[in-house]
XYZ file of C-alpha atoms in Angstrom:
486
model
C 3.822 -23.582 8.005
C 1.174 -21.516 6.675
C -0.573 -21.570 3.055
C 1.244 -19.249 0.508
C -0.511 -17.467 -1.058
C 0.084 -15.982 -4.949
C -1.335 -11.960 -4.942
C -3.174 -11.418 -8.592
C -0.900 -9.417 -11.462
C -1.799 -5.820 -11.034
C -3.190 -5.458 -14.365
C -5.076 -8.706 -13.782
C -6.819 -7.375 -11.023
C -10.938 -6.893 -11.095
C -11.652 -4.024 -9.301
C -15.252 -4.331 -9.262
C -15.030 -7.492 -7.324
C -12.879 -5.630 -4.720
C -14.734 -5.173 -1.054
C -14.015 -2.886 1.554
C -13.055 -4.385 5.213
C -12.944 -2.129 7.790
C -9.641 -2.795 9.432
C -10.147 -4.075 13.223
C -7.468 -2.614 15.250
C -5.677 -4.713 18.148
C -2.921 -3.481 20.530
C -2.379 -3.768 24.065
C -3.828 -0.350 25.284
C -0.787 0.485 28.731
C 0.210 3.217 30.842
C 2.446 3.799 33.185
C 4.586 0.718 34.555
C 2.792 -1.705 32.217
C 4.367 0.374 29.660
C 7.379 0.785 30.401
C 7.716 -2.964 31.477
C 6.547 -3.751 28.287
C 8.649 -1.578 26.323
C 11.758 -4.215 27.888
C 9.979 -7.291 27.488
C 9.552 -6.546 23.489
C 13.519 -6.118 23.563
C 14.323 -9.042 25.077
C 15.998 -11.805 22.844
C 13.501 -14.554 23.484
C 10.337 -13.576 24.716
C 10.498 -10.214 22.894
C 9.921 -12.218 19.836
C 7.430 -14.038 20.529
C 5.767 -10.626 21.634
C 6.489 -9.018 18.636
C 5.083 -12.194 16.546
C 1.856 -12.236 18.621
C 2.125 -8.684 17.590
C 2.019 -8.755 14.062
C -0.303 -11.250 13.910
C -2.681 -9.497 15.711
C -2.296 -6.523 13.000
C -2.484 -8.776 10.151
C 1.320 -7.977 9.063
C 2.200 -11.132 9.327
C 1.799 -11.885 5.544
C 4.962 -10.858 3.956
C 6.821 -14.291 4.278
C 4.252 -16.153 2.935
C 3.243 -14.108 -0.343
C 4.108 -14.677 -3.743
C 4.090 -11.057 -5.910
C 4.408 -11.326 -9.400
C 5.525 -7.868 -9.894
C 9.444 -7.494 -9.486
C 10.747 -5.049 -6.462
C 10.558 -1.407 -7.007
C 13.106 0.103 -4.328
C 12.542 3.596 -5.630
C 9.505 5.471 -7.326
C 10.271 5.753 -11.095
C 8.240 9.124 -13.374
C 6.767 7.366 -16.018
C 6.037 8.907 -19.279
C 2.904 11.822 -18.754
C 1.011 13.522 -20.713
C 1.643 17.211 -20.802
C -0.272 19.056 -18.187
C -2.720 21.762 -18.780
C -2.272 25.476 -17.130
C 1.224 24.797 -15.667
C 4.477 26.669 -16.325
C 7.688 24.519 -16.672
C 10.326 25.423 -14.176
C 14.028 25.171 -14.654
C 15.889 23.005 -11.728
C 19.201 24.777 -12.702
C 18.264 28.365 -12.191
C 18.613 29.821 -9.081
C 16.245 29.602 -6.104
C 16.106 33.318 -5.777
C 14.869 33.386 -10.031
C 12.923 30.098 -9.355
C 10.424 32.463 -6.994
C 10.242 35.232 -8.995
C 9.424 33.030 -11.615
C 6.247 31.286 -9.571
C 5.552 34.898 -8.635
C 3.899 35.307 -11.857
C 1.811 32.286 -11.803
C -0.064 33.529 -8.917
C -3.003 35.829 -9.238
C -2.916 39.964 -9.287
C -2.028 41.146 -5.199
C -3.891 43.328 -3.243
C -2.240 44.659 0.156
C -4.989 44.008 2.772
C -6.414 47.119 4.728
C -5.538 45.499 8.084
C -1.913 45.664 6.841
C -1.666 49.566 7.767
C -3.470 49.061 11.160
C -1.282 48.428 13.960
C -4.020 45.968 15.730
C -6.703 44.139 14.250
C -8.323 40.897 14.132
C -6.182 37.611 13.894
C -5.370 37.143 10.288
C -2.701 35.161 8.405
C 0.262 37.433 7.004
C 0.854 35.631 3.533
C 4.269 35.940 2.212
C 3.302 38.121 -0.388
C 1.794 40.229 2.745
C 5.245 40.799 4.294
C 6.753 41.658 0.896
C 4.447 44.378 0.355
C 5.009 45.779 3.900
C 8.731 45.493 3.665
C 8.621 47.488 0.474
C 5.987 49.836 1.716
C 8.424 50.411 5.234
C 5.343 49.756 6.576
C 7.592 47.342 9.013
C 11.302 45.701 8.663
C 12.204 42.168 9.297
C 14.030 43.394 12.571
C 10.969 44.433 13.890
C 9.090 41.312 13.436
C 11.572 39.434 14.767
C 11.216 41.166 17.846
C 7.866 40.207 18.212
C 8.244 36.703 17.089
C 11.496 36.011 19.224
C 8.877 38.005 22.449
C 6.084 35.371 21.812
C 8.204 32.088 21.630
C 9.721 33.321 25.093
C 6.401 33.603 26.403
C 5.542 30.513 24.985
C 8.033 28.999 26.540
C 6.943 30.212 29.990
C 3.207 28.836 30.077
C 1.957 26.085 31.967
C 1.494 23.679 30.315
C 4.216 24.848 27.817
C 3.752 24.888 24.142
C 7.149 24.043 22.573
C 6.696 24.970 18.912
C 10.516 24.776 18.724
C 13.243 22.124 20.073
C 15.922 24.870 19.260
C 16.207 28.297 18.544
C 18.674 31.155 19.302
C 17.160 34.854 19.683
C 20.546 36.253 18.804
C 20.868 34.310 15.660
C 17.334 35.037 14.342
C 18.389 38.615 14.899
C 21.499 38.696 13.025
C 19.492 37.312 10.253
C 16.823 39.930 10.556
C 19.289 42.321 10.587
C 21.000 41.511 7.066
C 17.238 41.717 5.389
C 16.420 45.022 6.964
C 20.092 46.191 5.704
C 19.053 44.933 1.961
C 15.722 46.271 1.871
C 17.144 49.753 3.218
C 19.540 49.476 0.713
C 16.739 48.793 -2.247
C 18.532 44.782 -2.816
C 15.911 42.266 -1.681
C 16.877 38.828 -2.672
C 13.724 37.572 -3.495
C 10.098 37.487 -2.617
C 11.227 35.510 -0.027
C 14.006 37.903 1.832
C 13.137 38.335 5.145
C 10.441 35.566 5.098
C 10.201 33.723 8.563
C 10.442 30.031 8.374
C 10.947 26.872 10.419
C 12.921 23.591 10.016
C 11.761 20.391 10.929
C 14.373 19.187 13.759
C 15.350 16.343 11.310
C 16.464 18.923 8.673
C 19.813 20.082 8.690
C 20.116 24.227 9.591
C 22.780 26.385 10.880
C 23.856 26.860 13.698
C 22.344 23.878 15.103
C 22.861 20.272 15.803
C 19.976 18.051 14.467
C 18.512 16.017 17.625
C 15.762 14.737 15.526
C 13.103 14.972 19.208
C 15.776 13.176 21.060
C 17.434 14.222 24.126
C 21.147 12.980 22.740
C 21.454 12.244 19.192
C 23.124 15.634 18.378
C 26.083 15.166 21.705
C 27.490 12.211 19.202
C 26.838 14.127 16.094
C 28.864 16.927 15.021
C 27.032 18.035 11.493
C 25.577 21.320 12.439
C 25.567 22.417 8.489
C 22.365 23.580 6.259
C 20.825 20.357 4.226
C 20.408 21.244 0.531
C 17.087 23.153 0.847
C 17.707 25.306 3.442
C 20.569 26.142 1.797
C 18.606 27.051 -0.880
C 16.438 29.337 1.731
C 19.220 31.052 2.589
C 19.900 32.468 -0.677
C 16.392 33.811 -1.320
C 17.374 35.922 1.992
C 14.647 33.624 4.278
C 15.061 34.013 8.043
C 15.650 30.531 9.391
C 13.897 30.988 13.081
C 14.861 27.753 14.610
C 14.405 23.749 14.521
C 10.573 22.495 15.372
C 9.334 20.352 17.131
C 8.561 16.516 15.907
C 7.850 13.533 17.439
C 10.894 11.490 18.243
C 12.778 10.243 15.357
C 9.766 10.270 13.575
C 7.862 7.030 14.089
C 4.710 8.564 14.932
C 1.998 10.378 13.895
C 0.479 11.955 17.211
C 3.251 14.657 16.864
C 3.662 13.393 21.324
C 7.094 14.282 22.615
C 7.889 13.474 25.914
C 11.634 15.155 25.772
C 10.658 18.521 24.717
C 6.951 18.519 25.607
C 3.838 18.221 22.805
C 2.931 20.887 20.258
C 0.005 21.495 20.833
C -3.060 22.102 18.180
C -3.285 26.712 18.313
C -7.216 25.500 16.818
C -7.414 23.473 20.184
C -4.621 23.249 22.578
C -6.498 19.917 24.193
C -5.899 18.976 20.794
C -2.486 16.823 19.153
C -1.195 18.713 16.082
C -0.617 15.484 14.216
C 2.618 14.061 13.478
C 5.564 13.880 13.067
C 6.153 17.385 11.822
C 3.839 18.609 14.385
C 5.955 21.598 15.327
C 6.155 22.700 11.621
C 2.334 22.919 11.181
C 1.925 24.317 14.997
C 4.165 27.019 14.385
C 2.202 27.996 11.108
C -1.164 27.563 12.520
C -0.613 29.674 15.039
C 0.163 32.987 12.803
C 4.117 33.177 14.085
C 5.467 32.210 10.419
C 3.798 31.885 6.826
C 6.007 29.177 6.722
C 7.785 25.506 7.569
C 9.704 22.652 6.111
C 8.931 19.156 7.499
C 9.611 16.098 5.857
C 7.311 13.257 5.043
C 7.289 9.243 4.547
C 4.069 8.491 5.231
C 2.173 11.570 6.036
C 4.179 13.568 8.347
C 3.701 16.917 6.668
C 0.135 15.950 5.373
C -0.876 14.482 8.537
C -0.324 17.821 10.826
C -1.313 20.260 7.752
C -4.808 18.702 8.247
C -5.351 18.527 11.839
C -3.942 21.962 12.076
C -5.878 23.507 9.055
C -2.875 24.912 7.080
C -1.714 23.659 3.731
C 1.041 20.734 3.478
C 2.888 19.588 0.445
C 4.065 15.982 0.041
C 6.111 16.057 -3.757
C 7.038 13.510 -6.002
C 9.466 11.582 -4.549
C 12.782 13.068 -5.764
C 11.704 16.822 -6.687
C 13.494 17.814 -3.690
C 17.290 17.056 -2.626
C 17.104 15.589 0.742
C 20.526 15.849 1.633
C 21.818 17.018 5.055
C 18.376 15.523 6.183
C 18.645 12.863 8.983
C 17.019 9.958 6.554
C 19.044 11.439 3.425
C 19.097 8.174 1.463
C 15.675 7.525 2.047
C 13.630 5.520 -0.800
C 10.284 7.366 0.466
C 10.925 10.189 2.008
C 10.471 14.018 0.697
C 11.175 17.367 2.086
C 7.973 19.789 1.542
C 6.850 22.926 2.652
C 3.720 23.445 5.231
C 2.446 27.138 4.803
C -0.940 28.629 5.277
C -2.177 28.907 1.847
C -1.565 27.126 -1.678
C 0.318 30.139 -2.701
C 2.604 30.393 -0.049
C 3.460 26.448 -0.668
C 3.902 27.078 -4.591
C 6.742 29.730 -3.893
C 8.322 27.850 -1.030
C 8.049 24.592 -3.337
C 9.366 26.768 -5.773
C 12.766 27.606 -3.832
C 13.476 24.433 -2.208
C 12.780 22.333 -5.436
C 15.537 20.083 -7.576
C 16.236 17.280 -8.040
C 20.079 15.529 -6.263
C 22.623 14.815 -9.201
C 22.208 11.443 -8.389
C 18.334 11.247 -8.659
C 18.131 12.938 -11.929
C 20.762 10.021 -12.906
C 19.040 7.432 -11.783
C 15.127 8.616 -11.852
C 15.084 10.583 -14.611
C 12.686 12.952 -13.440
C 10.029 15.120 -15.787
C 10.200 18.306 -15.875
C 8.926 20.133 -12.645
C 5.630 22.546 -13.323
C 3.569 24.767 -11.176
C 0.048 25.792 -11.782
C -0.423 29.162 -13.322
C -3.250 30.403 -10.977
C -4.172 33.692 -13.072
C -5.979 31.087 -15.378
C -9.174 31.420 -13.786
C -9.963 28.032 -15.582
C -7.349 26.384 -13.533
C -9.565 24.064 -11.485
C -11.828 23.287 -14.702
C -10.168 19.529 -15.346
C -9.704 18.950 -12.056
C -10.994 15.500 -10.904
C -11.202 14.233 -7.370
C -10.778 10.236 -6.456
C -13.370 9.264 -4.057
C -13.083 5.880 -2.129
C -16.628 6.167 -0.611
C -16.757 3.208 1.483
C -12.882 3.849 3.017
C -14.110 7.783 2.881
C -17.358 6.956 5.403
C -15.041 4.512 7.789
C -14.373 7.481 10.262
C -15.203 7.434 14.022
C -17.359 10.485 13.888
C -19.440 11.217 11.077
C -18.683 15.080 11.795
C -15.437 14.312 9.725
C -16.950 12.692 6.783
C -20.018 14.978 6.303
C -17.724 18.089 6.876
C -15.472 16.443 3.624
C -18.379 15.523 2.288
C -19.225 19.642 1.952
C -15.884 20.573 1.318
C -16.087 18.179 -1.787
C -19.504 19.286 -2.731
C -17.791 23.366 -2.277
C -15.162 22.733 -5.302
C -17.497 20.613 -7.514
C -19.954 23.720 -7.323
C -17.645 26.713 -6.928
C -14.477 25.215 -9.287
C -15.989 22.945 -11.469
C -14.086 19.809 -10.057
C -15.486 16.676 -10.795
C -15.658 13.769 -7.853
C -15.466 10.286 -9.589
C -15.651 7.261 -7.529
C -12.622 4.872 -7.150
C -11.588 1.859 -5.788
C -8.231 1.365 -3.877
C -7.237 -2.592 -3.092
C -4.984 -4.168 -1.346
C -4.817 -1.429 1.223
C -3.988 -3.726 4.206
C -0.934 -4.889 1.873
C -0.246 -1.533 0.853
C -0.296 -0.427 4.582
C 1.976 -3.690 5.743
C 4.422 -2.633 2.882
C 4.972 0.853 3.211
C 5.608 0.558 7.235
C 8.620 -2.401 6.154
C 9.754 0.062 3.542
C 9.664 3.478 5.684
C 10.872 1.777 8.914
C 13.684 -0.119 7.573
C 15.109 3.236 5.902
C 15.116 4.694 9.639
C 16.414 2.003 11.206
C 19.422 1.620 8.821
C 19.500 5.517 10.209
C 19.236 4.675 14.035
C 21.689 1.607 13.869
C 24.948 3.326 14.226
C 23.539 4.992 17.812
C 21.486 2.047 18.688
C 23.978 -0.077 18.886
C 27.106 2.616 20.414
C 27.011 2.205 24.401
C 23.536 0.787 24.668
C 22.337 4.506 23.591
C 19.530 2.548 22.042
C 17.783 2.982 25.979
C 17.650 6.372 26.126
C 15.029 7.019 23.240
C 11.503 6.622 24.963
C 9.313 3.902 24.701
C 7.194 4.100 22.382
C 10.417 4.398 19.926
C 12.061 1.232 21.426
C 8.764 -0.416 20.913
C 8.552 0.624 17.466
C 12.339 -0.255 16.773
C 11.944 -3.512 18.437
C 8.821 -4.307 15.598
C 10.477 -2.414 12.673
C 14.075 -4.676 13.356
C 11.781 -8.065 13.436
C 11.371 -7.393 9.657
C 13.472 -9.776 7.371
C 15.683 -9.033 4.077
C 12.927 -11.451 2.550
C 9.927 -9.250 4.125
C 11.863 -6.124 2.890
C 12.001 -7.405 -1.162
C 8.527 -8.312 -0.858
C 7.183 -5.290 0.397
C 8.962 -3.642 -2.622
C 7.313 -5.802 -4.700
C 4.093 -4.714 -3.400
């Protein structure tokens, strides 16, 4: 038996005695046969788990067992008491989505319609929502029309070699119908919202009419039958959005490359010998590349932030609980958030807007503040602003090209905005790291269990998911109250 060891009270804890290690990675690095072969091996009953303990070892998250935390377990993130914000508007959860844009409308600054809006080709820009409102209204084009050209590119995109599969499902004739009913209300003066007629797509984990969820697998949705809109898209649907189809993600999630083998890889539009990121890879792809202002993913432990930044759009992990999560694949989740991935901040504050609110049972049991946005015609907005930098985790980067292009972005706000950088210190993040993976992954497999167990279906994800199943199920009840405690 190893030495237990008794992790300092977090109040207790000296942060100017904390030191930065560099965390040395270890994995077996296969291809191929080796692979696959070792994909079995980890699920066998013996060896398997003595592979997996080697394993976890070797990554250091091998702790859990042996770890005393004084604090008690915290199975969901509480909203403890805040000082008002300043420059934010309150919004109400129990309005309607439709008033809840309107509403965030007015926090964003004066329009003006771009001059490249009344040209019929120009140079590659991003529509912003507030773009296609303005040319709706102006019948300078109808959502039937650019659904025609969106449903025309995916097709094409569909046809190139090598593919790029922004979306695991989508039906032309569906997208059209929807198109249809916008162009009808804005002919008839009775847009919905801002958002009527507003492109969008849903993460394949996200519940949306007409289709099956398959969550990047090739068979989840033949033994599901739920092909019903989760509580935020329904919410879409009211403000008149066009739901274009289900995106791409890496297989049930556990990943962050954004690498599907079943439906192919979305690949980075900035760099298509480039991953998007993961897992909402599809989300971000289909944004980045100019087809939609806008996509839902969801995110546990940086699958809409992850793609956002390696695809150069704008992602939006919440507080945990702003948005209901329902009809989602992982809908009792303790981590796990539904957020919008659009290509500016606006764009995110009136899709955040829409989607927003809280499940009757969270608001029960978390008690959440009231939700705000920022009211961006204060041009004093960024003033207070400060920015947490970790400096030595912030230069740990494999090319410096990241850090000293961060390093200008941060210089950029404190000189243009007025932000100010202070440095911090974040310990424990090997702990925190070994923790959040026990939290996230048990939530999904508690998910996967019902089809991993039916008929041995648990063989047909691929194997890099039966690896990480076979790791995430060696996890104890005991590992799984300590990494709450943590």
């Amino acid at each position: 038996m190893g030495k237990k060891r008794v992790m300092v009270p977090a109040e207790s804890l000296d942060l100017s005695a904390v030191k930065y290690e560099p965390p040395v990675v270890q994995g077996p690095h296969l291809t191929g046969f080796l692979f696959k072969l070792f994909a079995k091996l980890v699920e066998a009953p013996v060896i398997g788990s003595l592979m997996i303990s080697s394993m976890k070892k070797q990554m250091k998250m091998d702790f859990l067992k042996m770890t005393e935390v004084p604090e008690s377990p915290m199975f969901r993130p509480e909203f403890p008491p805040q000082e008002p914000e300043p420059n934010v508007v309150l919004l109400d959860e129990d309005c309607k989505p439709e008033d809840r844009t309107d509403f965030a409308l007015k926090c964003l600054p004066d329009y003006s319609p771009p001059s490249s809006l009344n040209r019929e080709h120009s140079a590659f820009r991003y529509w912003k929502i507030r773009d296609y409102a303005y040319a709706y209204r102006s019948k300078l084009v109808t959502p039937a029309t650019v659904a025609e050209r969106i449903i025309a590119i995916i097709e094409e995109l569909s046809q190139r070699n090598p593919p790029a599969p922004l979306l695991i499902s989508f039906d032309a004739e569906d997208v059209r119908k929807q198109a249809a009913a916008s162009t009808k209300r804005f002919e008839e003066g009775k847009p919905l919202s801002v958002l009527d007629g507003i492109f969008i797509a849903i993460k394949d984990d996200i519940g949306c009419y007409p289709y099956i969820s398959k969550v990047g697998t090739r068979w989840l949705h033949k033994v599901s039958s739920d092909n019903g809109d989760a509580a935020c898209v329904s919410k879409l649907r009211s403000c008149g959005v066009v739901l274009l189809g289900k995106a791409n993600m890496h297989e049930v999630r556990m990943g962050a490359s954004g690498n599907n083998p079943n439906y192919g890889t979305a690949r980075n539009p900035h760099d298509l010998d480039r991953y998007t990121g993961g897992s909402s890879s599809g989300s971000a792809a289909i944004v980045a590349s100019g087809l939609c202002p806008a996509a839902l993913g969801t995110d546990a432990g940086g699958s809409v932030r992850i793609p956002s930044s390696l695809c150069g759009v704008v992602g939006l992990k919440s507080t945990f609980g702003r948005t209901d999560i329902g009809g989602s694949f992982c809908d009792f989740s303790t981590v796990e958030i539904i957020g919008p991935i659009t290509s500016t901040v606006e764009d995110a504050m009136l899709v955040y807007a829409a989607i927003l609110g809280a499940s009757p049972a969270d608001r029960i049991c978390l008690q959440p503040s009231v939700p705000c946005l920022p009211n961006l015609q204060n041009s004093d907005i960024f003033g207070p602003v400060r920015l947490g930098k970790y400096t030595t985790w912030f230069n740990d980067v494999h090319s410096t090209d990241i850090s000293d292009t961060c390093e200008d972005i941060l210089s950029q706000l404190s000189k243009i905005h007025g932000c100010e950088v202070v440095e911090i210190v974040i310990p424990e993040l090997l702990e925190m790291h070994t923790a959040h993976v026990v939290a996230m992954g048990t939530d999904m497999i508690h998910s996967l269990d019902p089809y991993w167990e039916d008929s041995g279906k648990g063989a047909k994800f691929t194997y890099d998911t039966r690896i990480n199943i076979a790791l995430l199920k060696s996890f104890s009840a005991s590992d799984y109250v300590a990494a709450q405690c943590l």
